[in-house]
Short mmCIF file of C-alpha atoms in Angstrom, two decimals:
data_model
loop_
_atom_site.label_atom_id
_atom_site.label_comp_id
_atom_site.label_asym_id
_atom_site.label_seq_id
_atom_site.Cartn_x
_atom_site.Cartn_y
_atom_site.Cartn_z
CA MET A 1 126.56 85.87 88.73
CA ILE A 2 125.78 86.50 92.48
CA GLU A 3 129.53 85.74 93.35
CA GLU A 4 130.45 88.66 91.14
CA ILE A 5 128.18 91.06 92.53
CA THR A 6 128.98 90.16 96.11
CA LYS A 7 132.75 89.70 95.65
CA PHE A 8 133.37 93.37 95.39
CA GLY A 9 131.23 94.19 98.40
CA LEU A 10 128.58 96.07 96.41
CA ILE A 11 125.73 93.94 97.83
CA PRO A 12 125.91 91.66 100.99
CA PRO A 13 124.75 88.14 100.44
CA SER A 14 122.42 88.50 103.28
CA LEU A 15 120.62 91.43 101.21
CA LEU A 16 120.16 89.25 98.26
CA LEU A 17 118.32 86.52 100.57
CA GLU A 18 116.13 89.18 102.26
CA MET A 19 115.24 90.67 98.76
CA PHE A 20 114.21 86.98 97.67
CA ILE A 21 112.18 86.38 100.75
CA ALA A 22 110.50 89.68 100.47
CA ILE A 23 109.50 89.10 97.00
CA ILE A 24 108.03 85.68 98.15
CA CYS A 25 106.16 86.95 101.33
CA GLY A 26 104.86 90.09 99.26
CA GLY A 27 103.88 87.68 96.24
CA LEU A 28 102.00 85.45 98.68
CA ILE A 29 99.74 88.11 99.84
CA GLY A 30 99.47 89.77 96.26
CA LEU A 31 98.72 86.30 94.70
CA TYR A 32 95.84 85.81 97.28
CA ARG A 33 94.42 89.14 96.77
CA GLY A 34 94.92 88.79 92.94
CA LEU A 35 93.03 85.57 92.66
CA ASN A 36 90.24 86.89 94.80
CA GLN A 37 90.05 89.93 92.26
CA LYS A 38 91.02 92.37 94.90
CA SER A 39 92.26 95.77 93.88
CA ILE A 40 95.88 95.47 95.13
CA GLY A 41 97.66 92.19 93.85
CA LEU A 42 100.99 90.69 93.00
CA ARG A 43 102.86 93.55 91.73
CA ASP A 44 101.89 96.08 94.55
CA THR A 45 102.52 93.93 97.34
CA ILE A 46 105.85 92.55 96.16
CA LEU A 47 106.81 96.11 95.58
CA VAL A 48 105.91 97.25 98.98
CA CYS A 49 107.40 94.44 100.69
CA LEU A 50 110.53 94.48 98.52
CA GLY A 51 110.99 98.31 99.06
CA THR A 52 110.67 98.39 102.87
CA THR A 53 113.24 95.54 103.06
CA LEU A 54 115.64 97.70 101.03
CA TYR A 55 114.91 100.69 103.17
CA ILE A 56 115.50 99.11 106.31
CA ASN A 57 119.10 97.76 104.83
CA LEU A 58 119.77 101.34 103.16
CA HIS A 59 121.40 102.26 106.44
CA GLU A 60 123.85 99.25 106.19
CA LEU A 61 124.65 99.85 102.66
CA MET A 62 125.50 103.48 103.58
CA ASN A 63 127.76 102.30 106.47
CA ILE A 64 129.65 99.97 104.11
CA ARG A 65 130.21 102.71 101.59
CA ALA A 66 131.67 104.88 104.61
CA SER A 67 134.30 102.15 105.43
CA GLN A 68 132.14 100.86 108.55
CA THR A 69 131.64 104.05 110.40
CA SER A 70 128.04 104.48 111.59
CA ILE A 71 126.46 107.41 109.60
CA SER A 72 122.88 106.53 109.85
CA ASP A 73 120.20 105.52 112.25
CA PRO A 74 117.92 102.43 111.35
CA ALA A 75 115.35 103.69 113.61
CA SER A 76 115.05 106.93 111.36
CA PHE A 77 114.71 104.81 108.23
CA ILE A 78 112.04 102.55 109.94
CA SER A 79 110.13 105.62 111.15
CA GLN A 80 110.08 107.21 107.54
CA VAL A 81 108.84 103.91 105.90
CA ILE A 82 106.13 103.95 108.45
CA VAL A 83 104.93 107.37 107.66
CA GLY A 84 105.18 106.99 104.07
CA ILE A 85 102.97 103.65 104.08
CA SER A 86 100.66 105.36 106.35
CA LEU A 87 100.10 108.16 103.77
CA LEU A 88 99.77 105.84 101.05
CA GLY A 89 97.02 103.95 103.04
CA ALA A 90 95.55 107.46 103.82
CA ALA A 91 95.36 108.21 100.21
CA VAL A 92 93.98 104.80 99.18
CA ILE A 93 91.17 105.21 102.14
CA LEU A 94 90.27 108.89 100.83
CA ARG A 95 90.19 107.62 97.16
CA SER A 96 87.81 104.86 98.25
CA LYS A 97 85.58 107.34 100.27
CA GLY A 98 86.11 105.41 103.38
CA GLU A 99 84.52 102.03 101.96
CA ARG A 100 85.35 98.98 103.77
CA SER A 101 87.43 97.75 100.83
CA GLY A 102 89.55 100.84 100.86
CA ILE A 103 90.49 100.29 104.47
CA THR A 104 91.32 96.61 103.87
CA ILE A 105 93.72 97.82 100.98
CA ALA A 106 95.32 100.15 103.26
CA VAL A 107 95.83 97.89 106.09
CA THR A 108 97.09 95.17 103.84
CA LEU A 109 99.69 97.53 102.54
CA TRP A 110 100.54 98.66 106.08
CA MET A 111 101.16 94.84 106.92
CA VAL A 112 103.03 94.03 103.91
CA ALA A 113 105.38 97.08 104.89
CA ALA A 114 105.66 95.64 108.16
CA ILE A 115 106.73 92.30 107.06
CA GLY A 116 109.25 93.86 104.71
CA LEU A 117 110.79 95.67 107.63
CA ILE A 118 110.83 92.54 109.49
CA ILE A 119 112.73 90.56 106.71
CA GLY A 120 115.05 93.58 106.36
CA ALA A 121 115.94 93.48 110.17
CA ASN A 122 117.36 89.99 109.18
CA HIS A 123 114.26 88.23 111.00
CA TRP A 124 113.21 86.47 107.73
CA LEU A 125 111.70 83.37 109.58
CA LEU A 126 109.67 85.76 111.60
CA GLY A 127 108.61 87.69 108.37
CA LEU A 128 107.65 84.23 106.93
CA LEU A 129 105.49 83.41 109.95
CA VAL A 130 103.68 86.74 109.98
CA THR A 131 102.95 86.32 106.10
CA GLY A 132 101.20 83.05 106.95
CA ILE A 133 99.18 84.70 109.73
CA THR A 134 98.32 87.57 107.54
CA LEU A 135 97.14 85.07 104.61
CA PHE A 136 95.10 83.27 107.32
CA ILE A 137 93.53 86.48 108.56
CA LEU A 138 92.59 87.65 104.94
CA SER A 139 91.37 84.27 104.01
CA THR A 140 89.31 82.88 106.90
CA LEU A 141 88.31 85.63 109.24
CA LYS A 142 86.15 87.49 106.52
CA GLY A 143 83.67 84.30 106.73
CA VAL A 144 83.86 84.64 110.39
CA GLU A 145 83.14 88.30 110.54
CA LYS A 146 80.16 87.86 108.15
CA SER A 147 78.62 85.11 110.28
CA ILE A 148 79.06 87.09 113.30
CA SER A 149 77.67 90.45 112.15
CA GLY A 150 75.07 88.69 109.71
CA SER A 151 74.73 89.81 106.11
CA PRO A 152 72.33 92.62 105.75
CA ARG A 153 68.77 91.51 104.74
CA GLN A 154 66.48 93.39 102.41
CA LEU A 155 62.95 92.85 102.57
CA LEU A 156 60.42 93.71 100.00
CA LEU A 157 56.86 94.94 101.22
CA LYS A 158 54.19 94.61 98.85
CA LEU A 159 50.93 96.55 99.88
CA THR A 160 47.85 96.02 97.55
CA VAL A 161 44.95 98.57 97.98
CA LYS A 162 41.55 97.78 97.35
CA GLN A 163 40.34 101.44 97.12
CA ASP A 164 42.77 104.40 96.57
CA THR A 165 41.47 107.27 98.44
CA GLU A 166 42.86 110.75 99.58
CA GLU A 167 42.80 109.88 103.31
CA LEU A 168 44.95 106.50 102.47
CA ARG A 169 47.71 108.44 100.54
CA ALA A 170 47.79 110.99 103.44
#
């Protein structure tokens, strides 16, 4: 099946490998978030990572169709992906009214997009490494952050009054 797809030059074999790795990397981050009941999960992170990998390769596919003459600049594709993901993140933050969880969702999407761009630039080992670093940050540094800042404590003050007077109420 893969040989049939690639033999006509429709899809370069390297792109199939990059797509597979993007699905794995996005899936690992999404699986972690899904298992921890976070609002973006498996499908979202896979689609962002795969989509950015495809966008970075779009210029190459366009050049293959145009008989190897360069008609597109990969930097323009990268910048547009960054702008698009940034807008998506801004929408998430606005929707969550600036709550901390909304910011974490936005930066996670931004990081998954960066991983997809890295993989799409044919640096898939680096993409796998950055995925591991991202999972480490998401899973372990939350506890460190809580221990440093301390969790907010609530105190209940109970006041018992023996005699209720106007002066006391004032």
